[in-house]
Short mmCIF file of C-alpha atoms in Angstrom, two decimals:
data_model
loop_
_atom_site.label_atom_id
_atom_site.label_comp_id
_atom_site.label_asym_id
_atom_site.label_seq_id
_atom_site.Cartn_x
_atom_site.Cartn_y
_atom_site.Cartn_z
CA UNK J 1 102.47 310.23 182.42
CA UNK J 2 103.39 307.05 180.79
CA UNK J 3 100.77 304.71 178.53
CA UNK J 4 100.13 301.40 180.18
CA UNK J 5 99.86 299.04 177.08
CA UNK J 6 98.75 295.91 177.40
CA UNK J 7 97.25 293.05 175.67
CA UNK J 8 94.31 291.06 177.07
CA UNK J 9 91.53 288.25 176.50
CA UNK J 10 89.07 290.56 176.65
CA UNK J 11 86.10 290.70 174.26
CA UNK J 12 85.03 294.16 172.73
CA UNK J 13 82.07 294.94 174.37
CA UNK J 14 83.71 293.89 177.99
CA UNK J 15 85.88 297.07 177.67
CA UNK J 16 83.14 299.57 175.85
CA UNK J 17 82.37 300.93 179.14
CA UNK J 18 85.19 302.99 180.22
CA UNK J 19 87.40 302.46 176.53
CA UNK J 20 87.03 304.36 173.43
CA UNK J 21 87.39 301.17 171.06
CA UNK J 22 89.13 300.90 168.21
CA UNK J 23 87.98 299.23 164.43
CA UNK J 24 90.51 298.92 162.30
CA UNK J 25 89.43 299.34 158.82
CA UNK J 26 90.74 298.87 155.65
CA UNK J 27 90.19 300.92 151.99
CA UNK J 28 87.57 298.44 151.46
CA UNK J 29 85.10 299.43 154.26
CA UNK J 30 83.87 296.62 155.69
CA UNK J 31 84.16 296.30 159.58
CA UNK J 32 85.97 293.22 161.01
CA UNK J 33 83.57 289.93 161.73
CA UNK J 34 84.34 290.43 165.76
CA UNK J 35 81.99 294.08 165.02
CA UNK J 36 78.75 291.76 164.94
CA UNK J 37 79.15 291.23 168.87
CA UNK J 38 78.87 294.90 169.73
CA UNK J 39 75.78 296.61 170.83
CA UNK J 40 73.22 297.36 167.67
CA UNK J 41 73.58 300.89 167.68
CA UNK J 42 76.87 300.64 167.89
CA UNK J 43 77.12 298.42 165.50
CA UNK J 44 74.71 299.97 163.10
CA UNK J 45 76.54 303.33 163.66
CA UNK J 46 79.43 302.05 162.49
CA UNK J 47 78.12 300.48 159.58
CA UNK J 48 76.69 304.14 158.13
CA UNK J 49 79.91 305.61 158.98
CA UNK J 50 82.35 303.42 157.33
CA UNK J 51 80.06 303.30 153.96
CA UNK J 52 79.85 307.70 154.70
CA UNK J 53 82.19 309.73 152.27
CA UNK J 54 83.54 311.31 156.04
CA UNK J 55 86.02 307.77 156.50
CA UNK J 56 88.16 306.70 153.42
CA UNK J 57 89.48 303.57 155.18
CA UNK J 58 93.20 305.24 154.19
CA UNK J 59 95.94 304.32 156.71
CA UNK J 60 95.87 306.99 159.75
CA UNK J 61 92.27 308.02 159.14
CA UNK J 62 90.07 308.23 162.15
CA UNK J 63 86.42 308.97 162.47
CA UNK J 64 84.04 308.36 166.22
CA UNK J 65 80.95 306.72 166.43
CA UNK J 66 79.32 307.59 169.60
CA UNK J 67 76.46 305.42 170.87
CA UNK J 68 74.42 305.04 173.86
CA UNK J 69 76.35 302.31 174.72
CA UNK J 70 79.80 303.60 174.31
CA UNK J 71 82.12 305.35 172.03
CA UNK J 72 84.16 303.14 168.87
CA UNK J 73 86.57 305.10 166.50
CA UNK J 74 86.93 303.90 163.16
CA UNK J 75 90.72 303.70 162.62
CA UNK J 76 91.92 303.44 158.69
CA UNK J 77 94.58 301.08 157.93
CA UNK J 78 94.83 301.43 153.95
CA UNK J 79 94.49 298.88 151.75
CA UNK J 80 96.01 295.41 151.73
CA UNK J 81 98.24 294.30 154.82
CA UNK J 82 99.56 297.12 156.74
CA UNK J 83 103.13 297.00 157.16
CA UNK J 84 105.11 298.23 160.38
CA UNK J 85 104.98 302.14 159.38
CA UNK J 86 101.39 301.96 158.82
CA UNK J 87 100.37 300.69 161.99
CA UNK J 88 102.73 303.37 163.58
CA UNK J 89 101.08 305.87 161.63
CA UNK J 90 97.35 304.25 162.28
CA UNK J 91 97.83 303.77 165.94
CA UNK J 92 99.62 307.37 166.84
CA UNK J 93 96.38 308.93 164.93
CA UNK J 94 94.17 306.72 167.23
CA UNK J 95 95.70 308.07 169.92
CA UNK J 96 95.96 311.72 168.62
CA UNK J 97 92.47 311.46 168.21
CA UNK J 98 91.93 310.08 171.70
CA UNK J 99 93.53 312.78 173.36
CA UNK J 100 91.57 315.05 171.38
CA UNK J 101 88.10 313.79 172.43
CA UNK J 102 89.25 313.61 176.08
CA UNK J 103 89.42 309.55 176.09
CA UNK J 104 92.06 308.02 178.61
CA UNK J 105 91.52 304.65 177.85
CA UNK J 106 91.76 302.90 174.72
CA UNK J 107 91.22 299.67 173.26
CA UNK J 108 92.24 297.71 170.42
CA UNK J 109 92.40 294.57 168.70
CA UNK J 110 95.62 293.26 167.35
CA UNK J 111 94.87 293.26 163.98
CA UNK J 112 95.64 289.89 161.88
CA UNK J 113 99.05 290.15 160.22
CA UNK J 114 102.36 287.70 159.33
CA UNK J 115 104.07 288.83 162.87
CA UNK J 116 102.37 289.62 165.61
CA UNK J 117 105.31 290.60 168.23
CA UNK J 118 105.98 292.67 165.13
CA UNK J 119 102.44 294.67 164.56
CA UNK J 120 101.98 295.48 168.81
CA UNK J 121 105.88 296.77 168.31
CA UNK J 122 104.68 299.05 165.57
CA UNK J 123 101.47 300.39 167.20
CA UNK J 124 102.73 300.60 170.92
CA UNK J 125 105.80 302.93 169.19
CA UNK J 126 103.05 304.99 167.27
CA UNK J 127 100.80 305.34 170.29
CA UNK J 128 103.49 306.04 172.67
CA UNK J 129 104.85 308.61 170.76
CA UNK J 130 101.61 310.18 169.76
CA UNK J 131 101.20 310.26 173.41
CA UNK J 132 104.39 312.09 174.07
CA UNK J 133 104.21 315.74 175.83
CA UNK J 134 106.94 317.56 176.79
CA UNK J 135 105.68 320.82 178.92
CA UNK J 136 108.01 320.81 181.66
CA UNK J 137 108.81 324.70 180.85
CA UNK J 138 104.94 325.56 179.60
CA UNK J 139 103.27 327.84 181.97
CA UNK J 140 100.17 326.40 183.99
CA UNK J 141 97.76 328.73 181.43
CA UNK J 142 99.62 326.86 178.41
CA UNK J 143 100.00 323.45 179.74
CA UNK J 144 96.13 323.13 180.60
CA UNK J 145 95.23 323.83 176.48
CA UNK J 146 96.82 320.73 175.72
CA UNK J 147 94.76 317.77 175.17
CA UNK J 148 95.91 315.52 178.05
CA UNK J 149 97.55 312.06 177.80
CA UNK J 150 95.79 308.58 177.20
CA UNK J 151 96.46 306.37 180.74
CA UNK J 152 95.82 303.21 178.46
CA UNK J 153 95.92 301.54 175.47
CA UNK J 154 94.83 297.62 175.75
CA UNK J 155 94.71 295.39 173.14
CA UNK J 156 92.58 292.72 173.21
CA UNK J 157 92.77 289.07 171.73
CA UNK J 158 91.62 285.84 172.47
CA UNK J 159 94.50 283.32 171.36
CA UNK J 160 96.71 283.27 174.12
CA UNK J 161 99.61 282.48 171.43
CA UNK J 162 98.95 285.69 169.59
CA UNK J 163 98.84 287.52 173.39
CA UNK J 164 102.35 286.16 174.43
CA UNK J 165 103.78 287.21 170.89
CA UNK J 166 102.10 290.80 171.10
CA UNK J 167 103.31 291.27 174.83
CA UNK J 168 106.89 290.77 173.62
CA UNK J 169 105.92 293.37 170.88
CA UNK J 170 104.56 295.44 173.57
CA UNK J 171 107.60 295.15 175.78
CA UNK J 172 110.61 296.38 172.52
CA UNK J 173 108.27 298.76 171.17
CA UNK J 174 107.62 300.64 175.21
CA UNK J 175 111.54 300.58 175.36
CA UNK J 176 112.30 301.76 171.46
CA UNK J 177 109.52 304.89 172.31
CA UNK J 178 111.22 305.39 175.43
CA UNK J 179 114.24 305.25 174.09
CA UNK J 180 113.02 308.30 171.34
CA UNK J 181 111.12 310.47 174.04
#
């Protein structure tokens, strides 16, 4: 099964429900200023955990917060700006980590950078291929130990400038991954 990525105006706490969501986070552990709008446990949650010795904020680094109001995943991206390897890295260990915790939905939000067609290229190759299975000759006892797929990744962002650049990012980075698989 394919990933569906795409990139939408939705806030955070619109797609907490049914998403496992995403917070980028850099080496210097501070969550992003968007973070104040989710729920207070949530929020608080995530607070303790990026500040806890378990989440060094280094590129590729995931830790969850679960809540009662839905499920984030801290997501270390280094220090500094990430470049395009980093976010491939980053994004294919969100999605490892997805698949691990049984979530087939994901969302994300297209973190600030110089080019933004260029950063949803970079993550939608590193989710897609950390999304990658090939079991057409596993047996049925073998295929059903492996984690299974993420349906969705969606990024979400409210300038509709930085959407129409990220959905041509989207769009080269589906056919590149495609392309590798």
């Amino acid at each position: 099964m394919s990933l569906n990525i795409t990139c939408a105006a939705a806030k955070p706490s619109d797609l907490l429900g049914d998403h496992l969501l995403a917070i980028p986070v850099g080496t210097g552990g501070k969550l992003p200023l968007w973070a104040r709008e989710l729920p207070y446990d949530l929020r608080v949650g995530s607070e303790k955990a990026v500040n806890s010795p378990a989440f060094t904020g280094k590129a590729g680094v995931t830790l969850v917060v679960p809540s009662g109001n839905g499920t984030a995943i801290l997501l270390g991206l280094g220090s500094g700006t990430p470049s395009a390897e980093t976010l491939r890295r980053a994004y294919g260990s969100l999605v490892t980590a997805a698949r691990r915790d049984k979530f087939s939905k994901v969302a994300a939000p297209l973190v600030a950078g110089r080019d933004d067609a260029q950063i949803a290229e970079a993550a939608t190759i590193g989710a897609s291929l950390a999304n990658y299975r090939f079991d057409l000759y596993r047996s049925d006892t073998t295929r059903d130990k492996i984690p299974p797929t993420v349906t969705a990744l969606t990024f979400f962002e409210p300038d509709a400038g930085r959407r129409k650049a990220a959905a041509k990012g989207i769009e080269s980075g589906a056919t590149i991954a495609e392309a590798v698989t």
